[in-house]
Short mmCIF file of C-alpha atoms in Angstrom, two decimals:
data_model
loop_
_atom_site.label_atom_id
_atom_site.label_comp_id
_atom_site.label_asym_id
_atom_site.label_seq_id
_atom_site.Cartn_x
_atom_site.Cartn_y
_atom_site.Cartn_z
CA UNK A 1 79.78 9.43 40.81
CA UNK A 2 76.36 8.46 39.61
CA UNK A 3 76.64 10.84 36.67
CA UNK A 4 80.02 9.41 35.83
CA UNK A 5 78.60 5.90 35.84
CA UNK A 6 75.71 6.97 33.65
CA UNK A 7 78.06 8.61 31.20
CA UNK A 8 80.15 5.46 31.10
CA UNK A 9 77.02 3.37 30.56
CA UNK A 10 75.95 5.67 27.76
CA UNK A 11 79.37 5.39 26.16
CA UNK A 12 79.24 1.58 26.33
CA UNK A 13 75.73 1.61 25.05
CA UNK A 14 76.62 3.84 22.13
CA UNK A 15 79.62 1.72 21.31
CA UNK A 16 77.50 -1.39 21.37
CA UNK A 17 74.82 0.27 19.22
CA UNK A 18 77.43 1.07 16.62
CA UNK A 19 78.52 -2.54 16.70
CA UNK A 20 75.11 -4.17 16.59
CA UNK A 21 73.88 -3.71 13.06
CA UNK A 22 72.93 -7.25 12.11
CA UNK A 23 69.49 -7.87 10.72
CA UNK A 24 67.57 -11.04 10.08
CA UNK A 25 67.84 -12.67 6.66
CA UNK A 26 64.81 -12.15 4.42
CA UNK A 27 64.31 -15.89 4.01
CA UNK A 28 63.95 -16.24 7.76
CA UNK A 29 61.43 -13.39 7.84
CA UNK A 30 59.38 -15.02 5.10
CA UNK A 31 59.46 -18.39 6.84
CA UNK A 32 58.27 -17.01 10.15
CA UNK A 33 55.58 -14.78 8.67
CA UNK A 34 54.30 -17.68 6.60
CA UNK A 35 54.25 -19.87 9.69
CA UNK A 36 52.31 -17.20 11.58
CA UNK A 37 49.80 -16.83 8.76
CA UNK A 38 49.27 -20.58 8.50
CA UNK A 39 48.73 -20.88 12.22
CA UNK A 40 45.76 -18.53 12.22
CA UNK A 41 42.58 -20.50 11.64
CA UNK A 42 40.41 -19.23 8.82
CA UNK A 43 36.64 -18.95 9.09
CA UNK A 44 36.22 -22.06 6.93
CA UNK A 45 38.53 -24.00 9.23
CA UNK A 46 36.34 -23.06 12.20
CA UNK A 47 33.26 -24.30 10.33
CA UNK A 48 35.09 -27.40 9.15
CA UNK A 49 35.44 -28.50 12.76
CA UNK A 50 31.74 -29.21 13.24
CA UNK A 51 30.62 -29.55 9.62
CA UNK A 52 31.53 -33.21 9.28
CA UNK A 53 29.78 -34.48 12.46
CA UNK A 54 26.68 -32.50 11.56
CA UNK A 55 26.71 -33.93 8.05
CA UNK A 56 26.99 -37.47 9.41
CA UNK A 57 24.20 -36.92 11.93
CA UNK A 58 21.93 -35.48 9.25
CA UNK A 59 22.62 -38.38 6.89
CA UNK A 60 21.93 -41.00 9.55
CA UNK A 61 18.77 -39.22 10.71
CA UNK A 62 17.35 -38.91 7.22
CA UNK A 63 18.17 -42.54 6.43
CA UNK A 64 16.42 -43.77 9.58
CA UNK A 65 13.39 -41.65 8.85
CA UNK A 66 13.21 -43.00 5.30
CA UNK A 67 13.55 -46.63 6.45
CA UNK A 68 10.87 -46.20 9.14
CA UNK A 69 8.54 -44.62 6.62
CA UNK A 70 8.99 -47.47 4.15
CA UNK A 71 8.42 -50.13 6.81
CA UNK A 72 5.26 -48.40 7.98
CA UNK A 73 3.99 -48.24 4.42
CA UNK A 74 4.67 -51.97 3.97
CA UNK A 75 2.68 -52.76 7.13
CA UNK A 76 -0.41 -50.88 5.86
CA UNK A 77 -0.21 -50.93 2.08
CA UNK A 78 -3.96 -50.20 1.51
CA UNK A 79 -4.38 -47.70 4.26
CA UNK A 80 -5.77 -44.58 2.68
CA UNK A 81 -3.90 -41.43 3.17
CA UNK A 82 -5.63 -39.11 5.65
CA UNK A 83 -7.69 -36.58 3.79
CA UNK A 84 -7.61 -33.18 5.33
CA UNK A 85 -9.64 -30.40 4.02
CA UNK A 86 -7.29 -27.64 3.34
CA UNK A 87 -8.84 -24.32 4.03
CA UNK A 88 -6.73 -21.50 2.85
CA UNK A 89 -6.86 -18.64 5.29
CA UNK A 90 -5.49 -15.84 3.33
CA UNK A 91 -5.96 -12.19 3.90
CA UNK A 92 -9.08 -10.99 2.13
CA UNK A 93 -7.41 -7.87 0.93
CA UNK A 94 -5.04 -9.69 -1.42
CA UNK A 95 -7.02 -10.22 -4.61
CA UNK A 96 -10.11 -11.76 -6.16
CA UNK A 97 -8.37 -15.07 -6.76
CA UNK A 98 -8.50 -15.74 -3.08
CA UNK A 99 -12.25 -15.32 -3.15
CA UNK A 100 -12.52 -17.78 -6.04
CA UNK A 101 -10.77 -20.38 -3.90
CA UNK A 102 -13.11 -19.67 -1.02
CA UNK A 103 -16.12 -19.96 -3.26
CA UNK A 104 -14.89 -23.40 -4.32
CA UNK A 105 -14.90 -24.41 -0.68
CA UNK A 106 -18.42 -23.08 -0.34
CA UNK A 107 -19.66 -25.04 -3.35
CA UNK A 108 -18.02 -28.16 -1.95
CA UNK A 109 -19.94 -27.69 1.27
CA UNK A 110 -23.20 -27.18 -0.63
CA UNK A 111 -22.72 -30.46 -2.49
CA UNK A 112 -22.08 -32.19 0.79
CA UNK A 113 -25.43 -30.98 2.08
CA UNK A 114 -27.13 -32.03 -1.13
CA UNK A 115 -25.80 -35.59 -0.86
CA UNK A 116 -27.37 -36.04 2.58
CA UNK A 117 -30.51 -38.31 2.83
CA UNK A 118 -33.92 -36.72 2.36
CA UNK A 119 -36.08 -36.60 5.45
CA UNK A 120 -39.22 -35.27 3.84
CA UNK A 121 -40.73 -34.12 0.66
CA UNK A 122 -41.08 -30.57 1.76
CA UNK A 123 -40.72 -27.97 -0.83
CA UNK A 124 -37.42 -26.18 -0.66
CA UNK A 125 -35.65 -23.55 -2.67
CA UNK A 126 -32.97 -24.56 -5.11
CA UNK A 127 -29.48 -25.41 -4.05
CA UNK A 128 -28.18 -22.07 -5.25
CA UNK A 129 -30.18 -20.29 -2.63
CA UNK A 130 -28.38 -22.21 0.11
CA UNK A 131 -25.01 -21.03 -1.14
CA UNK A 132 -24.81 -17.80 0.87
CA UNK A 133 -25.32 -19.64 4.17
CA UNK A 134 -22.62 -22.14 3.41
CA UNK A 135 -20.44 -19.33 2.26
CA UNK A 136 -21.05 -17.62 5.57
CA UNK A 137 -19.91 -20.73 7.41
CA UNK A 138 -16.81 -21.05 5.28
CA UNK A 139 -15.93 -17.41 5.41
CA UNK A 140 -16.30 -17.10 9.18
CA UNK A 141 -12.72 -18.29 9.47
CA UNK A 142 -11.68 -15.61 7.05
CA UNK A 143 -13.48 -13.05 9.18
CA UNK A 144 -11.43 -14.07 12.16
CA UNK A 145 -8.27 -13.64 10.15
CA UNK A 146 -9.42 -10.27 8.97
CA UNK A 147 -10.25 -9.14 12.47
CA UNK A 148 -6.92 -10.34 13.71
CA UNK A 149 -5.23 -8.37 11.00
CA UNK A 150 -7.08 -5.34 12.29
CA UNK A 151 -6.48 -2.64 9.78
CA UNK A 152 -6.85 -4.40 6.46
CA UNK A 153 -8.23 -2.11 3.78
CA UNK A 154 -11.72 -2.91 2.52
CA UNK A 155 -11.59 -4.10 -1.07
CA UNK A 156 -14.13 -5.15 -3.65
CA UNK A 157 -13.81 -8.75 -2.54
CA UNK A 158 -14.62 -7.86 1.05
CA UNK A 159 -17.68 -5.95 -0.04
CA UNK A 160 -18.88 -8.91 -2.10
CA UNK A 161 -18.45 -11.26 0.82
CA UNK A 162 -20.26 -8.94 3.17
CA UNK A 163 -23.15 -8.64 0.73
CA UNK A 164 -23.44 -12.38 0.36
CA UNK A 165 -23.50 -12.76 4.13
CA UNK A 166 -26.36 -10.31 4.38
CA UNK A 167 -28.68 -12.53 2.24
CA UNK A 168 -31.08 -14.93 4.09
CA UNK A 169 -29.73 -18.43 4.52
CA UNK A 170 -31.47 -21.75 4.00
CA UNK A 171 -31.71 -24.20 6.86
CA UNK A 172 -29.77 -27.50 6.71
CA UNK A 173 -33.03 -29.50 6.40
CA UNK A 174 -34.02 -27.53 3.33
CA UNK A 175 -30.60 -28.13 1.90
CA UNK A 176 -31.00 -31.88 2.32
CA UNK A 177 -34.43 -31.91 0.68
CA UNK A 178 -33.40 -29.93 -2.33
CA UNK A 179 -31.87 -32.87 -4.17
CA UNK A 180 -34.63 -35.48 -4.08
CA UNK A 181 -38.24 -34.45 -4.38
CA UNK A 182 -39.56 -37.97 -4.96
CA UNK A 183 -39.12 -40.53 -2.21
CA UNK A 184 -37.38 -43.88 -2.57
CA UNK A 185 -40.60 -45.86 -2.99
CA UNK A 186 -41.72 -43.89 -5.99
CA UNK A 187 -38.27 -44.19 -7.48
CA UNK A 188 -38.36 -47.98 -7.60
CA UNK A 189 -40.25 -48.08 -10.91
CA UNK A 190 -40.07 -45.71 -13.80
CA UNK A 191 -43.82 -45.28 -13.99
CA UNK A 192 -44.31 -44.31 -10.36
CA UNK A 193 -41.31 -41.96 -10.55
CA UNK A 194 -42.77 -40.31 -13.64
CA UNK A 195 -46.11 -39.92 -11.84
CA UNK A 196 -44.26 -38.12 -9.07
CA UNK A 197 -42.65 -35.84 -11.69
CA UNK A 198 -46.04 -35.06 -13.14
CA UNK A 199 -47.30 -34.25 -9.65
CA UNK A 200 -44.43 -31.79 -9.18
CA UNK A 201 -45.32 -30.16 -12.50
CA UNK A 202 -48.89 -29.80 -11.41
CA UNK A 203 -47.73 -28.21 -8.18
CA UNK A 204 -45.88 -25.62 -10.25
CA UNK A 205 -42.38 -26.85 -9.33
CA UNK A 206 -41.06 -26.96 -12.86
CA UNK A 207 -37.43 -26.93 -11.84
CA UNK A 208 -37.88 -29.75 -9.38
CA UNK A 209 -39.87 -31.73 -11.96
CA UNK A 210 -37.13 -31.23 -14.53
CA UNK A 211 -34.47 -32.29 -12.07
CA UNK A 212 -36.38 -35.42 -11.12
CA UNK A 213 -37.04 -36.20 -14.78
CA UNK A 214 -33.34 -35.95 -15.51
CA UNK A 215 -32.60 -38.29 -12.65
CA UNK A 216 -35.28 -40.68 -13.90
CA UNK A 217 -33.87 -40.75 -17.41
CA UNK A 218 -30.46 -41.26 -16.02
CA UNK A 219 -31.57 -44.29 -14.06
CA UNK A 220 -33.95 -45.66 -16.66
CA UNK A 221 -32.55 -44.67 -20.05
CA UNK A 222 -35.04 -46.85 -21.95
CA UNK A 223 -38.03 -45.24 -20.33
CA UNK A 224 -40.42 -43.63 -22.77
CA UNK A 225 -42.87 -40.98 -21.74
CA UNK A 226 -46.56 -41.68 -22.42
CA UNK A 227 -46.65 -38.95 -25.05
CA UNK A 228 -43.56 -40.47 -26.72
CA UNK A 229 -45.30 -43.86 -26.82
CA UNK A 230 -47.98 -42.44 -28.97
CA UNK B 1 88.69 22.65 4.51
CA UNK B 2 86.33 21.02 2.11
CA UNK B 3 86.54 17.83 4.11
CA UNK B 4 85.62 19.69 7.31
CA UNK B 5 82.63 21.31 5.64
CA UNK B 6 81.47 17.96 4.30
CA UNK B 7 81.92 16.39 7.72
CA UNK B 8 79.88 19.15 9.37
CA UNK B 9 77.08 18.72 6.82
CA UNK B 10 76.96 15.00 7.35
CA UNK B 11 76.94 15.35 11.12
CA UNK B 12 74.17 17.94 11.09
CA UNK B 13 72.07 15.78 8.75
CA UNK B 14 72.56 12.80 11.01
CA UNK B 15 71.60 14.85 14.08
CA UNK B 16 68.56 16.19 12.30
CA UNK B 17 67.45 12.72 11.30
CA UNK B 18 68.00 11.44 14.82
CA UNK B 19 65.94 14.25 16.35
CA UNK B 20 63.10 13.66 13.90
CA UNK B 21 63.16 9.92 14.49
CA UNK B 22 62.94 10.51 18.22
CA UNK B 23 59.58 12.26 17.81
CA UNK B 24 58.07 9.80 15.37
CA UNK B 25 56.66 7.44 18.03
CA UNK B 26 54.94 10.36 19.71
CA UNK B 27 53.43 11.69 16.51
CA UNK B 28 52.29 8.46 14.90
CA UNK B 29 49.90 6.31 16.85
CA UNK B 30 51.62 2.98 17.20
CA UNK B 31 49.65 0.17 18.76
CA UNK B 32 50.99 -1.43 21.89
CA UNK B 33 52.77 -4.79 21.62
CA UNK B 34 50.17 -6.47 23.79
CA UNK B 35 47.37 -5.00 21.69
CA UNK B 36 49.04 -6.33 18.56
CA UNK B 37 49.40 -9.75 20.12
CA UNK B 38 45.74 -9.74 21.13
CA UNK B 39 44.78 -8.75 17.61
CA UNK B 40 46.85 -11.62 16.30
CA UNK B 41 45.10 -13.85 18.79
CA UNK B 42 41.86 -12.80 17.12
CA UNK B 43 43.26 -13.77 13.72
CA UNK B 44 44.85 -10.53 12.51
CA UNK B 45 48.01 -11.66 10.72
CA UNK B 46 48.99 -8.09 9.87
CA UNK B 47 49.23 -7.31 13.59
CA UNK B 48 51.69 -10.13 14.01
CA UNK B 49 53.73 -8.85 11.10
CA UNK B 50 53.97 -5.43 12.74
CA UNK B 51 54.96 -7.01 16.02
CA UNK B 52 57.52 -9.21 14.33
CA UNK B 53 59.12 -6.37 12.38
CA UNK B 54 59.32 -4.33 15.57
CA UNK B 55 61.30 -6.90 17.53
CA UNK B 56 62.92 -9.25 15.05
CA UNK B 57 66.31 -7.57 14.72
CA UNK B 58 66.80 -7.04 18.44
CA UNK B 59 65.90 -10.65 19.21
CA UNK B 60 68.11 -11.86 16.41
CA UNK B 61 71.10 -9.88 17.68
CA UNK B 62 70.44 -11.00 21.24
CA UNK B 63 70.55 -14.64 20.17
CA UNK B 64 73.47 -14.05 17.84
CA UNK B 65 75.55 -12.53 20.64
CA UNK B 66 74.55 -15.28 23.04
CA UNK B 67 75.27 -18.16 20.65
CA UNK B 68 78.08 -16.74 18.61
CA UNK B 69 76.98 -18.81 15.60
CA UNK B 70 74.75 -17.45 12.93
CA UNK B 71 73.14 -20.78 11.99
CA UNK B 72 72.38 -21.71 15.59
CA UNK B 73 71.05 -18.24 16.24
CA UNK B 74 68.72 -18.54 13.26
CA UNK B 75 67.45 -21.93 14.47
CA UNK B 76 66.77 -20.61 17.94
CA UNK B 77 65.24 -17.46 16.47
CA UNK B 78 62.81 -19.55 14.46
CA UNK B 79 62.02 -21.63 17.51
CA UNK B 80 61.34 -18.51 19.57
CA UNK B 81 58.85 -17.08 17.09
CA UNK B 82 57.26 -20.48 16.68
CA UNK B 83 56.61 -20.52 20.41
CA UNK B 84 55.21 -16.99 20.27
CA UNK B 85 52.88 -18.04 17.49
CA UNK B 86 51.77 -21.11 19.41
CA UNK B 87 51.31 -19.10 22.60
CA UNK B 88 48.81 -16.92 20.77
CA UNK B 89 45.78 -18.76 22.14
CA UNK B 90 46.85 -18.66 25.76
CA UNK B 91 48.40 -15.20 25.69
CA UNK B 92 47.27 -12.76 28.37
CA UNK B 93 48.75 -9.28 28.68
CA UNK B 94 49.67 -9.65 32.32
CA UNK B 95 53.26 -8.47 31.80
CA UNK B 96 55.10 -6.37 29.27
CA UNK B 97 55.27 -8.15 25.93
CA UNK B 98 59.01 -7.53 25.64
CA UNK B 99 59.59 -9.33 28.93
CA UNK B 100 57.52 -12.24 27.69
CA UNK B 101 59.34 -12.32 24.37
CA UNK B 102 62.83 -12.22 25.87
CA UNK B 103 61.94 -14.79 28.47
CA UNK B 104 60.93 -17.15 25.68
CA UNK B 105 64.17 -16.36 23.84
CA UNK B 106 66.23 -16.86 27.00
CA UNK B 107 64.53 -20.20 27.72
CA UNK B 108 65.06 -21.35 24.14
CA UNK B 109 68.73 -20.51 24.41
CA UNK B 110 69.04 -22.36 27.74
CA UNK B 111 67.30 -25.36 26.20
CA UNK B 112 69.71 -25.26 23.30
CA UNK B 113 72.68 -25.15 25.67
CA UNK B 114 71.31 -28.09 27.61
CA UNK B 115 70.71 -30.06 24.42
CA UNK B 116 74.21 -29.32 23.15
CA UNK B 117 76.49 -29.57 26.13
CA UNK B 118 79.42 -28.59 24.03
CA UNK B 119 78.40 -24.99 23.83
CA UNK B 120 81.48 -23.02 22.99
CA UNK B 121 82.18 -19.37 23.33
CA UNK B 122 84.13 -19.25 20.11
CA UNK B 123 82.28 -17.10 17.68
CA UNK B 124 82.40 -16.86 13.95
CA UNK B 125 80.81 -13.47 13.90
CA UNK B 126 81.75 -11.11 11.23
CA UNK B 127 80.17 -7.84 12.31
CA UNK B 128 79.73 -5.27 9.64
CA UNK B 129 81.51 -2.07 10.45
CA UNK B 130 79.95 0.83 8.67
CA UNK B 131 82.25 3.78 8.82
CA UNK B 132 81.00 7.25 8.21
CA UNK B 133 81.98 8.57 4.77
CA UNK B 134 83.08 11.84 6.35
CA UNK B 135 85.23 10.13 8.94
CA UNK B 136 88.96 10.56 8.70
CA UNK B 137 91.15 7.51 8.40
CA UNK B 138 92.55 8.01 11.86
CA UNK B 139 89.19 8.34 13.59
CA UNK B 140 87.78 5.46 11.56
CA UNK B 141 90.64 3.21 12.58
CA UNK B 142 90.26 4.29 16.18
CA UNK B 143 86.54 3.53 16.14
CA UNK B 144 87.10 0.20 14.46
CA UNK B 145 89.59 -0.78 17.11
CA UNK B 146 87.25 0.32 19.87
CA UNK B 147 84.41 -1.74 18.41
CA UNK B 148 86.67 -4.72 18.00
CA UNK B 149 87.75 -4.45 21.60
CA UNK B 150 84.12 -4.17 22.72
CA UNK B 151 83.13 -7.23 20.70
CA UNK B 152 85.97 -9.22 22.10
CA UNK B 153 85.15 -8.12 25.63
CA UNK B 154 81.52 -9.02 25.09
CA UNK B 155 82.51 -12.49 23.94
CA UNK B 156 84.71 -13.03 26.97
CA UNK B 157 81.99 -12.03 29.42
CA UNK B 158 80.42 -14.81 31.49
CA UNK B 159 77.13 -16.04 30.02
CA UNK B 160 74.96 -14.56 32.79
CA UNK B 161 76.60 -11.14 32.56
CA UNK B 162 76.44 -11.10 28.79
CA UNK B 163 72.80 -12.18 28.97
CA UNK B 164 72.00 -9.37 31.40
CA UNK B 165 73.82 -6.80 29.27
CA UNK B 166 72.14 -7.93 26.05
CA UNK B 167 68.69 -7.96 27.65
CA UNK B 168 69.33 -4.41 28.78
CA UNK B 169 70.70 -3.18 25.47
CA UNK B 170 68.68 -5.11 22.91
CA UNK B 171 65.43 -5.62 24.79
CA UNK B 172 65.53 -2.37 26.73
CA UNK B 173 64.63 -4.32 29.87
CA UNK B 174 64.99 -2.82 33.30
CA UNK B 175 66.83 -4.57 36.15
CA UNK B 176 63.56 -5.95 37.50
CA UNK B 177 62.57 -7.25 34.09
CA UNK B 178 66.01 -8.81 33.61
CA UNK B 179 65.56 -10.54 36.96
CA UNK B 180 62.14 -11.82 35.88
CA UNK B 181 63.42 -12.99 32.53
CA UNK B 182 66.49 -14.78 33.80
CA UNK B 183 64.80 -16.13 36.92
CA UNK B 184 67.09 -14.55 39.49
CA UNK B 185 66.52 -11.91 42.13
CA UNK B 186 66.84 -8.20 41.52
CA UNK B 187 70.20 -7.74 43.25
CA UNK B 188 71.79 -10.55 41.28
CA UNK B 189 70.55 -9.11 38.02
CA UNK B 190 71.75 -5.66 39.00
CA UNK B 191 75.23 -6.86 39.92
CA UNK B 192 75.52 -8.93 36.72
CA UNK B 193 74.64 -5.91 34.66
CA UNK B 194 77.04 -3.68 36.56
CA UNK B 195 79.93 -6.12 36.20
CA UNK B 196 79.23 -6.46 32.50
CA UNK B 197 79.15 -2.73 31.89
CA UNK B 198 82.31 -2.17 33.90
CA UNK B 199 84.21 -4.79 31.95
CA UNK B 200 83.04 -3.42 28.63
CA UNK B 201 83.90 0.13 29.63
CA UNK B 202 87.36 -0.96 30.62
CA UNK B 203 87.73 -2.65 27.26
CA UNK B 204 86.69 0.47 25.39
CA UNK B 205 88.98 2.71 27.40
CA UNK B 206 91.88 0.33 27.01
CA UNK B 207 94.70 1.82 24.95
CA UNK B 208 95.05 0.37 21.51
CA UNK B 209 98.54 -0.86 22.22
CA UNK B 210 97.38 -3.09 25.08
CA UNK B 211 94.56 -4.62 23.08
#
């Protein structure tokens, strides 16, 4: 009975299969496939969702920052900009140009010491001799960077720096005295200043005497030496 | 004699083709419907195209037989696939995709019937009858008459029975799946299907003179 029913079902099914041959029109297929393709969000559409709010927020933020900056500048128009000494901490192993920059820093420090007031008239070596010590101070930061790097290869620049560190350094007092060998009292008049210069010459400090003479001529351009008077 | 030989050749070719076609799904790896739908959910339009081409004709015929009007069937067909496309985001493969698809189609048809109370059973279908070239005139006429009787019987079936039969034939749904799709219990679905098949069988077996 069951087999008979199945056979009958199969016969009905086959008859229906022979009947059902309709297919969808191509226009309908195109319409639906296009609709399906349009419904899928593209990557740009996903970005477009949050792009506009972010753009607005960025614009407002930048505008506020600009306005605040201008108002602050108007409050303190003569306030000097903070000067920060920019020390470049580059790896020593890069090239010699880095060392040139570091040497500039060293010379700047030397000049700073030279501009300091003189506490005595003690004899001191020239400013050039104080350079290695200042260089040591300036380069100490570089040493830290080098140590942190650990395995940097030793280059010519490193060797030069190490050699300069090995030289004896001048004390800060000596550095201050190196600029002015004659005290302020003797510098008040050209004659007394020149007498001080002569004294330096007699002491055998030709460089110091020349330096003081230059300073004297700079301050008193009309001053004539006694031998020039004759 | 020549006609018999030609007929035999055609039949054997058809059988051969049918046997080869039967093994194609096993040989070629075809992705599951749910997998295709999930891929479409992730933005793969090609997956949807595959899914659509797999089911479009069956769904179209199902709606065409239910409505009886080509234009209405096309409208509902478009509505069905629109809902499938929109359901992409919330789709979860909890049930068989075919069940989901035919439930959407069934609901769309019910909505259409409710919208247009004047749903009529009169059809304007013009089914294409493709007769075999090797078929004799007598057998062709007999087959044509049988198909005509089947079509007429199908059109005279009650909506629920026709729905159950079409879901079984076009969608390949089981009794349980028909029950799920149409929202009735299993026994109801089973009896609807049985009544439909019995009526159609009677129509096929009916002598030509009576029809």
